[in-house]
């Protein structure tokens, strides 16, 4: 009988530890290598000074993008940069001019 109680207690302990681990895990904390981070609007800072500038000017200032994704919808690109501890997101149009510029952190 005491073995049964000990087994039940062990099972309860395992379940509690598993539940505690699941409770602390959050998909927002997960990061996938090679993919851009998701931010909330409160974490974003718009950068109007970049709007209309050529992609080459952005690369000259921030270096090569860490990720460049072609946009089939308009022929432009989504560009992700990491520079001096900050992360940036830019969208260009088909003429390679910046139409969206955001600092992500």
mmCIF file of C-alpha atoms in Angstrom:
data_model
loop_
_atom_site.group_PDB
_atom_site.id
_atom_site.type_symbol
_atom_site.label_atom_id
_atom_site.label_comp_id
_atom_site.label_asym_id
_atom_site.label_seq_id
_atom_site.Cartn_x
_atom_site.Cartn_y
_atom_site.Cartn_z
ATOM 1 C CA UNK A 1 0.000 0.000 0.000
ATOM 2 C CA UNK A 2 2.813 2.412 0.839
ATOM 3 C CA UNK A 3 4.419 1.655 -2.536
ATOM 4 C CA UNK A 4 1.197 2.733 -4.243
ATOM 5 C CA UNK A 5 1.171 6.035 -2.314
ATOM 6 C CA UNK A 6 4.817 6.667 -3.168
ATOM 7 C CA UNK A 7 4.120 5.968 -6.841
ATOM 8 C CA UNK A 8 1.124 8.336 -6.816
ATOM 9 C CA UNK A 9 3.193 11.083 -5.166
ATOM 10 C CA UNK A 10 5.949 10.617 -7.727
ATOM 11 C CA UNK A 11 3.415 10.805 -10.558
ATOM 12 C CA UNK A 12 1.866 13.969 -9.085
ATOM 13 C CA UNK A 13 5.329 15.522 -8.739
ATOM 14 C CA UNK A 14 6.171 14.740 -12.378
ATOM 15 C CA UNK A 15 2.873 16.241 -13.560
ATOM 16 C CA UNK A 16 3.402 19.396 -11.477
ATOM 17 C CA UNK A 17 6.926 19.876 -12.828
ATOM 18 C CA UNK A 18 5.713 19.344 -16.382
ATOM 19 C CA UNK A 19 2.848 21.829 -15.889
ATOM 20 C CA UNK A 20 5.216 24.414 -14.389
ATOM 21 C CA UNK A 21 7.493 24.098 -17.406
ATOM 22 C CA UNK A 22 4.594 24.514 -19.811
ATOM 23 C CA UNK A 23 3.346 27.549 -17.930
ATOM 24 C CA UNK A 24 6.646 29.387 -18.197
ATOM 25 C CA UNK A 25 7.104 28.627 -21.880
ATOM 26 C CA UNK A 26 5.752 31.358 -24.124
ATOM 27 C CA UNK A 27 5.760 31.468 -27.901
ATOM 28 C CA UNK A 28 6.575 35.196 -27.710
ATOM 29 C CA UNK A 29 9.922 34.318 -26.153
ATOM 30 C CA UNK A 30 10.847 31.913 -28.923
ATOM 31 C CA UNK A 31 13.218 33.127 -31.591
ATOM 32 C CA UNK A 32 13.897 31.346 -34.824
ATOM 33 C CA UNK A 33 17.372 31.810 -36.323
ATOM 34 C CA UNK A 34 17.279 33.543 -39.678
ATOM 35 C CA UNK A 35 13.788 34.939 -39.233
ATOM 36 C CA UNK A 36 12.992 38.496 -38.217
ATOM 37 C CA UNK A 37 11.684 39.196 -34.748
ATOM 38 C CA UNK A 38 8.066 40.092 -34.204
ATOM 39 C CA UNK A 39 7.554 43.351 -32.356
ATOM 40 C CA UNK A 40 4.602 45.193 -30.937
ATOM 41 C CA UNK A 41 3.778 48.672 -32.269
ATOM 42 C CA UNK A 42 4.855 50.160 -28.925
ATOM 43 C CA UNK A 43 8.346 48.746 -29.561
ATOM 44 C CA UNK A 44 8.599 50.274 -33.038
ATOM 45 C CA UNK A 45 9.893 53.691 -33.986
ATOM 46 C CA UNK A 46 9.045 55.041 -37.430
ATOM 47 C CA UNK A 47 11.934 56.618 -39.327
ATOM 48 C CA UNK A 48 10.446 59.153 -41.785
ATOM 49 C CA UNK A 49 13.892 60.515 -42.678
ATOM 50 C CA UNK A 50 14.533 57.357 -44.752
ATOM 51 C CA UNK A 51 11.344 57.517 -46.844
ATOM 52 C CA UNK A 52 12.123 58.127 -50.521
ATOM 53 C CA UNK A 53 15.845 57.392 -50.186
ATOM 54 C CA UNK A 54 17.522 54.823 -52.397
ATOM 55 C CA UNK A 55 18.355 51.346 -51.084
ATOM 56 C CA UNK A 56 22.051 52.078 -51.694
ATOM 57 C CA UNK A 57 21.942 54.930 -49.165
ATOM 58 C CA UNK A 58 20.526 52.595 -46.524
ATOM 59 C CA UNK A 59 23.209 49.977 -47.226
ATOM 60 C CA UNK A 60 25.907 52.665 -47.107
ATOM 61 C CA UNK A 61 24.748 53.743 -43.627
ATOM 62 C CA UNK A 62 23.702 50.387 -42.079
ATOM 63 C CA UNK A 63 25.741 47.839 -44.055
ATOM 64 C CA UNK A 64 24.355 44.880 -45.971
ATOM 65 C CA UNK A 65 20.947 43.632 -44.778
ATOM 66 C CA UNK A 66 20.876 40.562 -42.561
ATOM 67 C CA UNK A 67 17.847 39.396 -44.538
ATOM 68 C CA UNK A 68 16.398 40.572 -47.859
ATOM 69 C CA UNK A 69 13.043 39.182 -48.985
ATOM 70 C CA UNK A 70 11.715 39.927 -52.495
ATOM 71 C CA UNK A 71 8.103 41.142 -52.533
ATOM 72 C CA UNK A 72 6.226 39.725 -55.498
ATOM 73 C CA UNK A 73 3.290 42.076 -54.958
ATOM 74 C CA UNK A 74 5.181 45.245 -55.907
ATOM 75 C CA UNK A 75 8.629 44.140 -57.088
ATOM 76 C CA UNK A 76 10.317 45.671 -54.053
ATOM 77 C CA UNK A 77 12.055 44.100 -51.076
ATOM 78 C CA UNK A 78 11.690 43.696 -47.339
ATOM 79 C CA UNK A 79 15.063 44.472 -45.774
ATOM 80 C CA UNK A 80 16.133 43.620 -42.229
ATOM 81 C CA UNK A 81 19.231 45.233 -40.732
ATOM 82 C CA UNK A 82 21.116 44.945 -37.468
ATOM 83 C CA UNK A 83 23.328 47.961 -36.738
ATOM 84 C CA UNK A 84 24.961 49.149 -33.514
ATOM 85 C CA UNK A 85 22.681 47.068 -31.304
ATOM 86 C CA UNK A 86 19.461 48.109 -33.069
ATOM 87 C CA UNK A 87 17.284 46.275 -35.555
ATOM 88 C CA UNK A 88 15.647 47.922 -38.542
ATOM 89 C CA UNK A 89 12.994 47.018 -41.107
ATOM 90 C CA UNK A 90 12.682 48.666 -44.514
ATOM 91 C CA UNK A 91 10.378 48.124 -47.469
ATOM 92 C CA UNK A 92 11.351 49.303 -50.920
ATOM 93 C CA UNK A 93 9.311 49.741 -54.071
ATOM 94 C CA UNK A 94 10.178 48.425 -57.529
ATOM 95 C CA UNK A 95 12.527 51.409 -58.049
ATOM 96 C CA UNK A 96 14.425 50.440 -54.862
ATOM 97 C CA UNK A 97 13.260 53.566 -53.039
ATOM 98 C CA UNK A 98 12.370 53.202 -49.345
ATOM 99 C CA UNK A 99 8.622 53.356 -48.686
ATOM 100 C CA UNK A 100 8.612 52.058 -45.070
ATOM 101 C CA UNK A 101 11.326 52.468 -42.436
ATOM 102 C CA UNK A 102 11.035 51.277 -38.835
ATOM 103 C CA UNK A 103 13.450 50.765 -35.943
ATOM 104 C CA UNK A 104 12.298 47.560 -34.241
ATOM 105 C CA UNK A 105 13.955 47.974 -30.833
#
